[in-house]
């Protein structure tokens, strides 16, 4: 079983799925992708079949090495521990802690507040809500990055923090957040989008990307 090709359940636009797609690309892990459309048919994540895979009814979900994992950071940690090259967590404990801090800042402190399920509850003020949540998180993140950044979020090596940053900036752009006040975030995002792993995993290049959004 363990030698079977991993299967990633993903939605092209899901920022959490994109984090995992970047990790898989960076580590050179080939996988099969099963699209789960979070909008169509009332949300395919609510099907009995998918709920059996992931009781939280969320993407990403990864079947790998005979187990099924959900939660993007847990998946990335598993990939890091089982396939350590190239590493996504620095060896230095202080830098490693900074990487985890930034990843958590985005994965716990920003993204869940502007996630699809929450926006449905908010209703017609959803764009304003998402903008406020992202802006408030980015103000703090910009300040943190001024102390930790080199070429990327922490120093000059791509890390788990960067895997969280790029998809979150894409969300910000989708909700038309003014990126002017965040020059460090903008600079790092631009540098990361030049890297092949970030390009191949991009939402505009997925099997389930609608034709009008393809690039």
Coordinates of N, CA, C and O in Angstrom, one line a residue, residues 14-204:
X14 N -8.3 27.0 -3.3 CA -8.1 26.9 -1.9 C -6.7 27.2 -1.5 O -5.7 26.6 -2.0
X15 N -6.5 28.2 -0.7 CA -5.1 28.6 -0.3 C -4.4 27.5 0.5 O -3.2 27.4 0.5
X16 N -5.2 26.8 1.3 CA -4.6 25.7 2.1 C -4.1 24.6 1.2 O -3.1 24.0 1.5
X17 N -4.9 24.3 0.2 CA -4.5 23.3 -0.8 C -3.2 23.7 -1.5 O -2.3 22.9 -1.8
X18 N -3.2 25.0 -1.8 CA -2.0 25.5 -2.5 C -0.7 25.3 -1.7 O 0.3 25.0 -2.2
X19 N -0.8 25.6 -0.4 CA 0.4 25.4 0.5 C 0.9 24.0 0.3 O 2.2 23.8 0.1
X20 N 0.0 23.0 0.3 CA 0.5 21.6 0.2 C 1.0 21.3 -1.3 O 2.0 20.6 -1.4
X21 N 0.4 21.9 -2.3 CA 0.8 21.7 -3.6 C 2.3 22.2 -3.8 O 3.1 21.6 -4.5
X22 N 2.6 23.3 -3.1 CA 3.9 23.9 -3.2 C 4.9 22.9 -2.5 O 6.0 22.7 -3.1
X23 N 4.5 22.4 -1.4 CA 5.4 21.5 -0.6 C 5.7 20.2 -1.5 O 6.9 19.8 -1.6
X24 N 4.7 19.7 -2.1 CA 4.9 18.5 -2.9 C 5.8 18.8 -4.1 O 6.6 18.0 -4.5
X25 N 5.6 20.0 -4.7 CA 6.4 20.4 -5.9 C 7.9 20.6 -5.5 O 8.8 20.1 -6.1
X26 N 8.1 21.3 -4.3 CA 9.5 21.6 -3.9 C 10.2 20.3 -3.6 O 11.4 20.2 -3.9
X27 N 9.5 19.3 -3.0 CA 10.1 18.0 -2.6 C 10.1 17.0 -3.8 O 10.6 15.9 -3.6
X28 N 9.6 17.4 -4.9 CA 9.6 16.5 -6.1 C 8.8 15.3 -5.9 O 9.1 14.2 -6.4
X29 N 7.7 15.4 -5.2 CA 6.8 14.3 -5.0 C 5.7 14.3 -6.0 O 4.9 15.2 -6.1
X30 N 5.6 13.2 -6.9 CA 4.5 13.2 -7.9 C 3.3 12.6 -7.2 O 3.4 11.7 -6.4
X31 N 2.1 13.1 -7.6 CA 0.9 12.7 -7.0 C -0.2 12.8 -8.0 O -0.1 13.4 -9.0
X32 N -1.4 12.1 -7.7 CA -2.6 12.2 -8.4 C -3.5 13.3 -7.7 O -3.5 13.3 -6.5
X33 N -4.1 14.1 -8.5 CA -5.0 15.1 -7.9 C -6.4 14.8 -8.2 O -6.8 14.5 -9.3
X34 N -7.2 14.9 -7.1 CA -8.7 14.7 -7.2 C -9.3 16.0 -6.9 O -9.2 16.5 -5.7
X35 N -9.9 16.7 -7.8 CA -10.5 18.0 -7.5 C -11.8 17.9 -6.7 O -12.6 17.0 -6.9
X36 N -11.9 18.7 -5.7 CA -13.2 18.8 -4.9 C -13.7 20.2 -5.0 O -13.0 21.2 -4.5
X37 N -14.8 20.4 -5.7 CA -15.3 21.8 -6.0 C -16.1 22.3 -4.8 O -17.1 21.7 -4.4
X38 N -15.5 23.3 -4.1 CA -16.1 23.8 -2.8 C -17.4 24.6 -3.1 O -18.1 24.9 -2.1
X39 N -17.7 24.9 -4.3 CA -18.9 25.7 -4.6 C -20.0 25.0 -5.4 O -21.2 25.1 -5.1
X40 N -19.6 24.2 -6.4 CA -20.5 23.4 -7.2 C -21.3 22.4 -6.4 O -20.8 21.8 -5.4
X41 N -22.6 22.1 -6.9 CA -23.4 21.1 -6.2 C -23.6 21.4 -4.7 O -23.7 20.5 -3.9
X42 N -23.6 22.7 -4.3 CA -23.7 23.0 -2.9 C -22.4 22.7 -2.1 O -22.4 22.8 -0.9
X43 N -21.3 22.4 -2.8 CA -20.1 22.1 -2.2 C -19.8 20.6 -2.2 O -20.5 19.8 -1.4
X44 N -18.9 20.1 -3.0 CA -18.7 18.6 -3.1 C -18.0 18.1 -1.8 O -18.0 16.9 -1.6
X45 N -17.5 19.0 -1.0 CA -16.8 18.6 0.3 C -17.9 18.0 1.2 O -17.5 17.4 2.2
X46 N -19.2 18.3 1.0 CA -20.2 17.8 1.9 C -20.7 16.4 1.5 O -21.6 15.9 2.2
X47 N -20.2 15.9 0.4 CA -20.7 14.5 0.0 C -20.3 13.5 1.1 O -19.3 13.6 1.8
X48 N -21.1 12.5 1.2 CA -20.9 11.4 2.2 C -19.5 10.8 1.9 O -18.8 10.4 2.8
X49 N -19.2 10.6 0.6 CA -17.9 10.0 0.2 C -16.7 10.8 0.8 O -15.8 10.3 1.3
X50 N -16.8 12.1 0.6 CA -15.7 13.0 1.0 C -15.6 13.1 2.5 O -14.6 13.1 3.2
X51 N -16.8 13.2 3.1 CA -16.9 13.3 4.6 C -16.3 12.1 5.3 O -15.7 12.2 6.4
X52 N -16.3 10.9 4.6 CA -15.7 9.7 5.2 C -14.2 9.9 5.1 O -13.5 9.4 6.0
X53 N -13.7 10.6 4.1 CA -12.2 10.8 4.0 C -11.8 11.9 5.0 O -10.7 11.8 5.7
X54 N -12.5 13.0 5.1 CA -12.2 14.1 6.0 C -13.5 14.6 6.7 O -14.2 15.3 6.1
X55 N -13.7 14.2 7.9 CA -14.9 14.6 8.7 C -15.1 16.1 8.8 O -16.2 16.5 9.0
X56 N -14.0 16.9 8.7 CA -14.1 18.3 8.7 C -14.6 18.9 7.4 O -14.9 20.1 7.3
X57 N -14.7 18.0 6.4 CA -15.3 18.5 5.1 C -14.5 19.6 4.5 O -15.1 20.6 4.1
X58 N -13.2 19.5 4.5 CA -12.3 20.6 4.0 C -11.2 20.0 3.1 O -10.9 18.8 3.3
X59 N -10.7 20.8 2.2 CA -9.5 20.5 1.5 C -8.3 21.3 2.1 O -8.6 22.4 2.7
X60 N -7.1 20.9 2.0 CA -6.6 19.7 1.4 C -6.8 18.4 2.2 O -6.8 18.5 3.5
X61 N -6.8 17.3 1.6 CA -6.7 16.0 2.2 C -5.7 15.2 1.4 O -5.8 15.3 0.1
X62 N -4.8 14.5 2.0 CA -3.7 13.8 1.3 C -3.7 12.4 1.7 O -3.6 12.1 2.9
X63 N -3.8 11.5 0.8 CA -3.6 10.0 1.0 C -2.2 9.7 0.7 O -1.8 9.9 -0.5
X64 N -1.4 9.3 1.7 CA 0.0 9.0 1.4 C 0.5 7.9 2.4 O 0.1 7.9 3.5
X65 N 1.3 7.0 1.9 CA 2.0 6.0 2.7 C 0.9 5.2 3.5 O 1.2 4.8 4.7
X66 N -0.2 5.0 3.0 CA -1.2 4.2 3.6 C -2.1 4.9 4.7 O -2.8 4.3 5.4
X67 N -1.9 6.2 4.8 CA -2.7 7.0 5.8 C -3.4 8.2 5.1 O -2.9 8.6 4.0
X68 N -4.4 8.7 5.7 CA -5.1 9.9 5.2 C -4.9 11.0 6.1 O -5.2 10.9 7.3
X69 N -4.4 12.1 5.6 CA -4.1 13.3 6.5 C -4.9 14.5 6.0 O -5.0 14.7 4.8
X70 N -5.3 15.3 6.9 CA -5.9 16.6 6.6 C -5.2 17.7 7.4 O -4.3 17.3 8.2
X71 N -5.5 19.0 7.2 CA -4.9 20.1 7.8 C -3.5 20.4 7.1 O -2.6 19.6 7.3
X72 N -3.4 21.4 6.4 CA -2.3 21.7 5.5 C -0.9 21.6 6.3 O 0.0 21.0 5.8
X73 N -0.9 22.3 7.5 CA 0.4 22.3 8.2 C 0.8 20.9 8.7 O 2.0 20.6 8.7
X74 N -0.2 20.1 9.2 CA 0.1 18.8 9.6 C 0.6 17.9 8.4 O 1.6 17.2 8.6
X75 N 0.1 18.2 7.2 CA 0.5 17.4 6.0 C 2.0 17.8 5.7 O 2.8 17.0 5.5
X76 N 2.2 19.1 5.8 CA 3.6 19.6 5.4 C 4.6 19.1 6.4 O 5.7 18.7 6.1
X77 N 4.2 19.1 7.7 CA 5.1 18.6 8.7 C 5.4 17.1 8.4 O 6.6 16.6 8.6
X78 N 4.4 16.3 8.0 CA 4.6 14.9 7.7 C 5.6 14.8 6.5 O 6.5 13.9 6.6
X79 N 5.4 15.6 5.5 CA 6.3 15.5 4.3 C 7.7 15.9 4.7 O 8.6 15.3 4.3
X80 N 7.8 16.8 5.6 CA 9.1 17.3 6.1 C 9.8 16.2 6.9 O 11.0 16.0 6.7
X81 N 9.1 15.4 7.7 CA 9.7 14.4 8.5 C 10.0 13.1 7.7 O 10.9 12.4 8.1
X82 N 9.2 12.9 6.7 CA 9.4 11.6 5.9 C 10.3 11.8 4.6 O 10.9 10.9 4.1
X83 N 10.3 13.1 4.1 CA 11.0 13.4 2.9 C 11.7 14.7 3.1 O 11.3 15.8 2.6
X84 N 12.8 14.7 3.9 CA 13.4 15.9 4.4 C 14.1 16.9 3.4 O 14.4 18.0 3.8
X85 N 14.2 16.4 2.2 CA 14.9 17.3 1.2 C 14.0 17.8 0.1 O 13.3 17.0 -0.5
X86 N 14.1 19.1 -0.3 CA 14.8 20.1 0.5 C 14.1 20.5 1.7 O 12.8 20.4 1.8
X87 N 14.8 20.9 2.8 CA 14.1 21.1 4.0 C 13.3 22.4 4.0 O 13.7 23.4 3.4
X88 N 12.1 22.3 4.7 CA 11.2 23.5 4.8 C 11.2 24.1 6.2 O 10.5 25.1 6.4
X89 N 12.0 23.5 7.1 CA 12.2 24.0 8.4 C 13.7 24.2 8.6 O 14.4 23.2 8.5
X90 N 14.1 25.4 9.0 CA 15.6 25.6 9.2 C 16.1 24.7 10.4 O 15.4 24.3 11.3
X91 N 17.4 24.4 10.3 CA 18.0 23.6 11.4 C 18.2 24.4 12.7 O 18.0 23.9 13.8
X92 N 18.4 25.7 12.6 CA 18.6 26.6 13.7 C 17.3 26.7 14.5 O 16.3 27.1 13.9
X93 N 17.2 26.4 15.8 CA 16.0 26.3 16.6 C 15.3 27.7 16.6 O 14.0 27.7 16.6
X94 N 16.0 28.8 16.6 CA 15.4 30.1 16.7 C 14.7 30.4 15.3 O 13.6 30.9 15.3
X95 N 15.4 30.2 14.2 CA 14.8 30.4 12.9 C 13.6 29.5 12.7 O 12.6 29.8 12.1
X96 N 13.8 28.2 13.1 CA 12.7 27.2 13.0 C 11.4 27.7 13.8 O 10.3 27.7 13.2
X97 N 11.6 28.3 14.9 CA 10.5 28.8 15.7 C 9.9 30.0 15.0 O 8.6 30.2 15.0
X98 N 10.7 30.9 14.4 CA 10.2 32.0 13.6 C 9.3 31.5 12.4 O 8.3 32.1 12.1
X99 N 9.8 30.5 11.7 CA 9.1 29.9 10.6 C 7.7 29.4 11.1 O 6.7 29.7 10.5
X100 N 7.7 28.7 12.2 CA 6.4 28.2 12.7 C 5.5 29.3 13.1 O 4.3 29.2 12.9
X101 N 6.1 30.3 13.7 CA 5.3 31.5 14.2 C 4.6 32.1 13.0 O 3.4 32.4 13.1
X102 N 5.3 32.4 11.9 CA 4.7 33.1 10.8 C 3.7 32.2 10.1 O 2.6 32.6 9.7
X103 N 4.0 30.9 10.0 CA 3.1 29.9 9.4 C 1.8 29.9 10.2 O 0.7 30.0 9.6
X104 N 1.9 29.9 11.5 CA 0.7 29.9 12.4 C 0.0 31.2 12.3 O -1.3 31.2 12.4
X105 N 0.7 32.3 12.2 CA 0.1 33.6 12.2 C -0.9 33.6 11.0 O -2.0 34.2 11.1
X106 N -0.5 33.1 9.8 CA -1.3 33.1 8.7 C -2.4 32.0 8.7 O -3.6 32.2 8.5
X107 N -1.9 30.7 9.1 CA -2.8 29.6 9.0 C -3.9 29.6 10.1 O -5.0 29.1 10.0
X108 N -3.6 30.2 11.3 CA -4.5 30.3 12.4 C -5.1 31.7 12.5 O -6.3 31.8 12.9
X109 N -4.3 32.7 12.3 CA -4.7 34.1 12.6 C -5.3 34.9 11.5 O -6.0 35.9 11.7
X110 N -5.2 34.5 10.2 CA -5.7 35.2 9.1 C -6.7 34.4 8.3 O -7.9 34.7 8.2
X111 N -6.2 33.3 7.7 CA -6.9 32.5 6.7 C -8.3 32.0 7.2 O -9.3 32.2 6.5
X112 N -8.4 31.5 8.4 CA -9.7 30.9 8.9 C -10.8 32.0 9.0 O -11.9 31.7 8.8
X113 N -10.4 33.3 9.3 CA -11.3 34.3 9.4 C -12.0 34.8 8.1 O -13.0 35.4 8.1
X114 N -11.3 34.5 7.0 CA -11.8 34.9 5.7 C -12.1 33.7 4.8 O -12.2 33.8 3.6
X115 N -12.3 32.5 5.5 CA -12.5 31.3 4.8 C -14.0 31.3 4.2 O -14.9 32.0 4.8
X116 N -14.2 30.4 3.2 CA -15.5 30.4 2.5 C -16.7 30.2 3.5 O -17.7 30.9 3.4
X117 N -16.6 29.3 4.5 CA -17.7 29.0 5.4 C -18.0 30.2 6.2 O -19.2 30.5 6.4
X118 N -17.0 31.0 6.7 CA -17.3 32.2 7.5 C -17.9 33.3 6.6 O -18.9 33.9 7.0
X119 N -17.4 33.4 5.4 CA -17.9 34.5 4.5 C -19.4 34.2 4.1 O -20.2 35.2 4.0
X120 N -19.8 33.0 4.0 CA -21.2 32.6 3.8 C -22.1 33.2 4.9 O -23.2 33.7 4.7
X121 N -21.6 33.0 6.2 CA -22.3 33.5 7.3 C -22.4 35.0 7.4 O -23.4 35.6 7.8
X122 N -21.4 35.7 6.9 CA -21.3 37.1 7.0 C -22.3 37.8 6.0 O -22.9 38.8 6.3
X123 N -22.5 37.1 4.8 CA -23.4 37.6 3.9 C -22.9 38.7 3.0 O -21.7 38.7 2.6
X124 N -23.7 39.8 2.8 CA -23.3 40.8 1.8 C -22.1 41.7 2.2 O -21.5 42.3 1.3
X125 N -21.8 41.7 3.5 CA -20.6 42.5 3.9 C -19.3 41.7 3.8 O -18.3 42.0 4.4
X126 N -19.4 40.5 3.1 CA -18.2 39.6 3.2 C -16.9 40.2 2.6 O -15.9 39.9 3.2
X127 N -17.0 41.0 1.6 CA -15.7 41.6 1.0 C -15.1 42.5 2.0 O -13.9 42.4 2.3
X128 N -15.9 43.3 2.6 CA -15.3 44.3 3.7 C -14.8 43.5 4.9 O -13.7 43.8 5.4
X129 N -15.5 42.5 5.3 CA -15.0 41.6 6.4 C -13.7 41.0 6.1 O -12.7 41.0 6.9
X130 N -13.6 40.4 4.9 CA -12.3 39.7 4.5 C -11.2 40.7 4.4 O -10.1 40.4 4.9
X131 N -11.4 41.9 3.8 CA -10.4 42.9 3.7 C -9.9 43.3 5.1 O -8.7 43.4 5.3
X132 N -10.8 43.5 6.1 CA -10.4 43.9 7.4 C -9.6 42.8 8.1 O -8.6 43.1 8.8
X133 N -10.0 41.6 8.0 CA -9.3 40.4 8.6 C -7.9 40.3 8.0 O -6.9 40.1 8.8
X134 N -7.8 40.4 6.7 CA -6.5 40.3 6.1 C -5.6 41.5 6.4 O -4.4 41.3 6.8
X135 N -6.1 42.7 6.3 CA -5.4 43.9 6.6 C -4.8 43.9 8.0 O -3.6 44.2 8.3
X136 N -5.7 43.5 9.0 CA -5.2 43.5 10.4 C -4.1 42.4 10.6 O -3.1 42.7 11.2
X137 N -4.2 41.3 9.9 CA -3.2 40.3 10.0 C -1.9 40.7 9.3 O -0.8 40.4 9.8
X138 N -2.0 41.3 8.1 CA -0.9 41.8 7.4 C -0.1 42.9 8.1 O 1.1 43.0 7.9
X139 N -0.8 43.8 8.8 CA -0.1 44.8 9.5 C 0.9 44.2 10.5 O 2.0 44.6 10.6
X140 N 0.4 43.2 11.2 CA 1.3 42.5 12.2 C 2.4 41.7 11.4 O 3.6 41.8 11.8
X141 N 2.0 41.0 10.4 CA 3.0 40.2 9.6 C 4.1 41.1 9.0 O 5.3 40.7 9.1
X142 N 3.7 42.2 8.5 CA 4.7 43.2 7.9 C 5.8 43.5 8.9 O 7.0 43.5 8.7
X143 N 5.3 43.8 10.1 CA 6.2 44.2 11.2 C 7.1 43.0 11.6 O 8.3 43.2 11.8
X144 N 6.6 41.8 11.7 CA 7.4 40.6 12.0 C 8.4 40.4 11.0 O 9.6 40.1 11.3
X145 N 8.0 40.5 9.7 CA 8.9 40.1 8.6 C 10.1 41.1 8.5 O 11.2 40.8 8.0
X146 N 9.9 42.4 9.0 CA 11.0 43.3 9.0 C 12.1 42.9 9.8 O 13.3 43.3 9.6
X147 N 11.9 42.0 10.8 CA 12.9 41.4 11.7 C 13.4 40.1 11.2 O 14.6 39.7 11.5
X148 N 12.6 39.3 10.5 CA 13.0 37.9 10.2 C 13.5 37.7 8.7 O 14.2 36.8 8.4
X149 N 13.0 38.6 7.8 CA 13.2 38.3 6.4 C 14.6 38.5 5.9 O 15.3 39.4 6.3
X150 N 15.0 37.7 4.9 CA 16.1 37.9 4.0 C 15.5 38.0 2.6 O 14.6 38.8 2.4
X151 N 15.9 37.1 1.8 CA 15.2 37.0 0.5 C 13.7 36.6 0.7 O 12.8 37.0 -0.1
X152 N 13.5 35.7 1.7 CA 12.2 35.1 1.9 C 11.8 35.4 3.3 O 12.3 36.3 4.0
X153 N 10.7 34.7 3.8 CA 10.2 35.1 5.1 C 11.1 35.1 6.3 O 11.2 35.9 7.2
X154 N 11.9 34.0 6.3 CA 13.0 33.8 7.4 C 14.3 33.6 6.7 O 14.5 32.5 6.1
X155 N 15.1 34.6 6.6 CA 16.4 34.4 6.0 C 16.3 34.2 4.5 O 15.4 34.7 3.8
X156 N 17.2 33.4 3.9 CA 17.4 33.3 2.5 C 17.0 31.9 2.0 O 17.2 31.5 0.8
X157 N 16.4 31.1 2.8 CA 15.9 29.7 2.4 C 14.4 29.7 2.4 O 13.7 30.2 3.3
X158 N 13.8 29.1 1.4 CA 12.4 28.9 1.3 C 11.9 28.0 2.5 O 12.6 26.9 2.7
X159 N 10.9 28.4 3.2 CA 10.5 27.6 4.4 C 8.9 27.5 4.3 O 8.3 28.1 3.5
X160 N 8.4 26.7 5.3 CA 7.0 26.6 5.5 C 6.3 27.9 5.6 O 5.1 28.0 5.2
X161 N 6.9 28.9 6.1 CA 6.3 30.3 6.2 C 6.0 30.8 4.9 O 4.9 31.4 4.6
X162 N 6.9 30.6 3.9 CA 6.7 31.1 2.5 C 5.6 30.3 1.9 O 4.8 30.9 1.0
X163 N 5.4 29.1 2.2 CA 4.3 28.3 1.6 C 2.9 28.8 2.1 O 1.9 28.6 1.4
X164 N 2.9 29.4 3.2 CA 1.7 30.1 3.7 C 1.5 31.5 3.2 O 0.4 31.9 2.9
X165 N 2.6 32.2 3.0 CA 2.5 33.6 2.6 C 1.9 33.8 1.2 O 1.0 34.6 1.0
X166 N 2.5 33.1 0.2 CA 2.0 33.3 -1.2 C 0.5 33.1 -1.4 O -0.1 33.9 -1.9
X167 N 0.0 32.0 -0.9 CA -1.5 31.8 -1.1 C -2.3 32.9 -0.4 O -3.4 33.2 -0.8
X168 N -1.8 33.3 0.8 CA -2.5 34.4 1.5 C -2.5 35.7 0.8 O -3.5 36.4 0.8
X169 N -1.4 36.0 0.1 CA -1.3 37.2 -0.7 C -2.3 37.1 -1.9 O -3.0 38.1 -2.2
X170 N -2.4 35.9 -2.4 CA -3.4 35.7 -3.5 C -4.8 36.0 -3.0 O -5.6 36.6 -3.7
X171 N -5.1 35.5 -1.8 CA -6.4 35.8 -1.2 C -6.6 37.3 -1.1 O -7.7 37.8 -1.4
X172 N -5.6 38.0 -0.6 CA -5.7 39.4 -0.4 C -6.0 40.1 -1.7 O -6.8 41.0 -1.8
X173 N -5.3 39.7 -2.8 CA -5.5 40.3 -4.1 C -6.9 40.0 -4.6 O -7.5 40.9 -5.2
X174 N -7.4 38.8 -4.3 CA -8.7 38.5 -4.8 C -9.8 39.4 -4.1 O -10.8 39.7 -4.7
X175 N -9.5 39.7 -2.8 CA -10.5 40.5 -2.1 C -10.1 42.0 -2.2 O -10.7 42.9 -1.5
X176 N -9.2 42.3 -3.1 CA -8.8 43.7 -3.4 C -8.3 44.5 -2.2 O -8.7 45.7 -2.0
X177 N -7.5 43.8 -1.4 CA -6.8 44.5 -0.3 C -5.7 45.4 -0.9 O -5.0 45.0 -1.8
X178 N -5.6 46.6 -0.4 CA -4.5 47.5 -0.8 C -3.2 47.0 -0.2 O -3.0 47.0 1.0
X179 N -2.3 46.6 -1.1 CA -1.0 46.0 -0.6 C 0.1 47.1 -0.4 O 1.2 46.8 0.0
X180 N -0.3 48.4 -0.6 CA 0.7 49.5 -0.5 C 1.4 49.5 0.9 O 2.6 49.7 0.9
X181 N 0.7 49.3 2.0 CA 1.3 49.4 3.3 C 2.2 48.2 3.6 O 2.8 48.1 4.7
X182 N 2.3 47.2 2.7 CA 3.0 46.0 3.1 C 4.2 45.7 2.1 O 4.2 44.7 1.4
X183 N 5.2 46.6 2.0 CA 6.3 46.4 1.0 C 7.1 45.1 1.2 O 7.5 44.5 0.2
X184 N 7.3 44.7 2.5 CA 8.1 43.5 2.7 C 7.3 42.2 2.2 O 7.9 41.4 1.5
X185 N 6.1 42.2 2.6 CA 5.2 41.0 2.1 C 5.2 41.0 0.6 O 5.4 40.0 0.0
X186 N 5.0 42.2 0.0 CA 4.9 42.3 -1.5 C 6.3 41.8 -2.1 O 6.2 41.1 -3.1
X187 N 7.4 42.3 -1.6 CA 8.7 41.9 -2.1 C 8.9 40.4 -2.1 O 9.4 39.8 -3.0
X188 N 8.7 39.8 -0.9 CA 8.9 38.4 -0.7 C 8.0 37.6 -1.6 O 8.4 36.6 -2.3
X189 N 6.7 38.0 -1.7 CA 5.7 37.3 -2.5 C 6.2 37.3 -4.0 O 6.2 36.2 -4.7
X190 N 6.7 38.4 -4.5 CA 7.2 38.5 -5.9 C 8.3 37.6 -6.1 O 8.4 36.9 -7.1
X191 N 9.3 37.5 -5.2 CA 10.4 36.7 -5.3 C 10.0 35.2 -5.4 O 10.6 34.4 -6.1
X192 N 9.1 34.8 -4.5 CA 8.7 33.4 -4.4 C 7.9 33.0 -5.7 O 8.1 31.9 -6.1
X193 N 7.2 33.9 -6.3 CA 6.4 33.6 -7.5 C 7.3 33.3 -8.7 O 6.8 32.8 -9.7
X194 N 8.6 33.7 -8.6 CA 9.5 33.4 -9.6 C 10.0 31.9 -9.6 O 10.6 31.4 -10.6
X195 N 9.8 31.3 -8.5 CA 10.3 29.9 -8.3 C 9.3 28.9 -8.9 O 8.1 29.0 -8.8
X196 N 9.9 27.9 -9.6 CA 9.1 26.9 -10.4 C 8.1 26.2 -9.5 O 6.9 26.0 -10.0
X197 N 8.4 25.8 -8.3 CA 7.4 25.1 -7.4 C 6.2 25.9 -7.1 O 5.1 25.4 -7.0
X198 N 6.4 27.3 -7.1 CA 5.2 28.1 -6.8 C 4.4 28.4 -8.1 O 3.2 28.6 -8.0
X199 N 5.1 28.3 -9.2 CA 4.4 28.4 -10.5 C 3.5 27.2 -10.9 O 2.4 27.4 -11.2
X200 N 4.1 26.0 -10.7 CA 3.4 24.8 -11.2 C 2.2 24.5 -10.2 O 1.2 23.9 -10.7
X201 N 2.3 25.0 -9.0 CA 1.2 24.8 -8.0 C 0.2 25.9 -8.0 O -0.8 25.8 -7.3
X202 N 0.4 26.9 -8.8 CA -0.5 28.1 -8.8 C -1.9 27.7 -9.2 O -2.2 26.9 -10.1
X203 N -2.9 28.4 -8.6 CA -4.3 28.2 -8.9 C -4.7 28.3 -10.4 O -5.6 27.6 -10.8
X204 N -3.9 29.1 -11.1 CA -4.3 29.2 -12.5 C -3.8 28.1 -13.4 O -4.0 28.0 -14.6

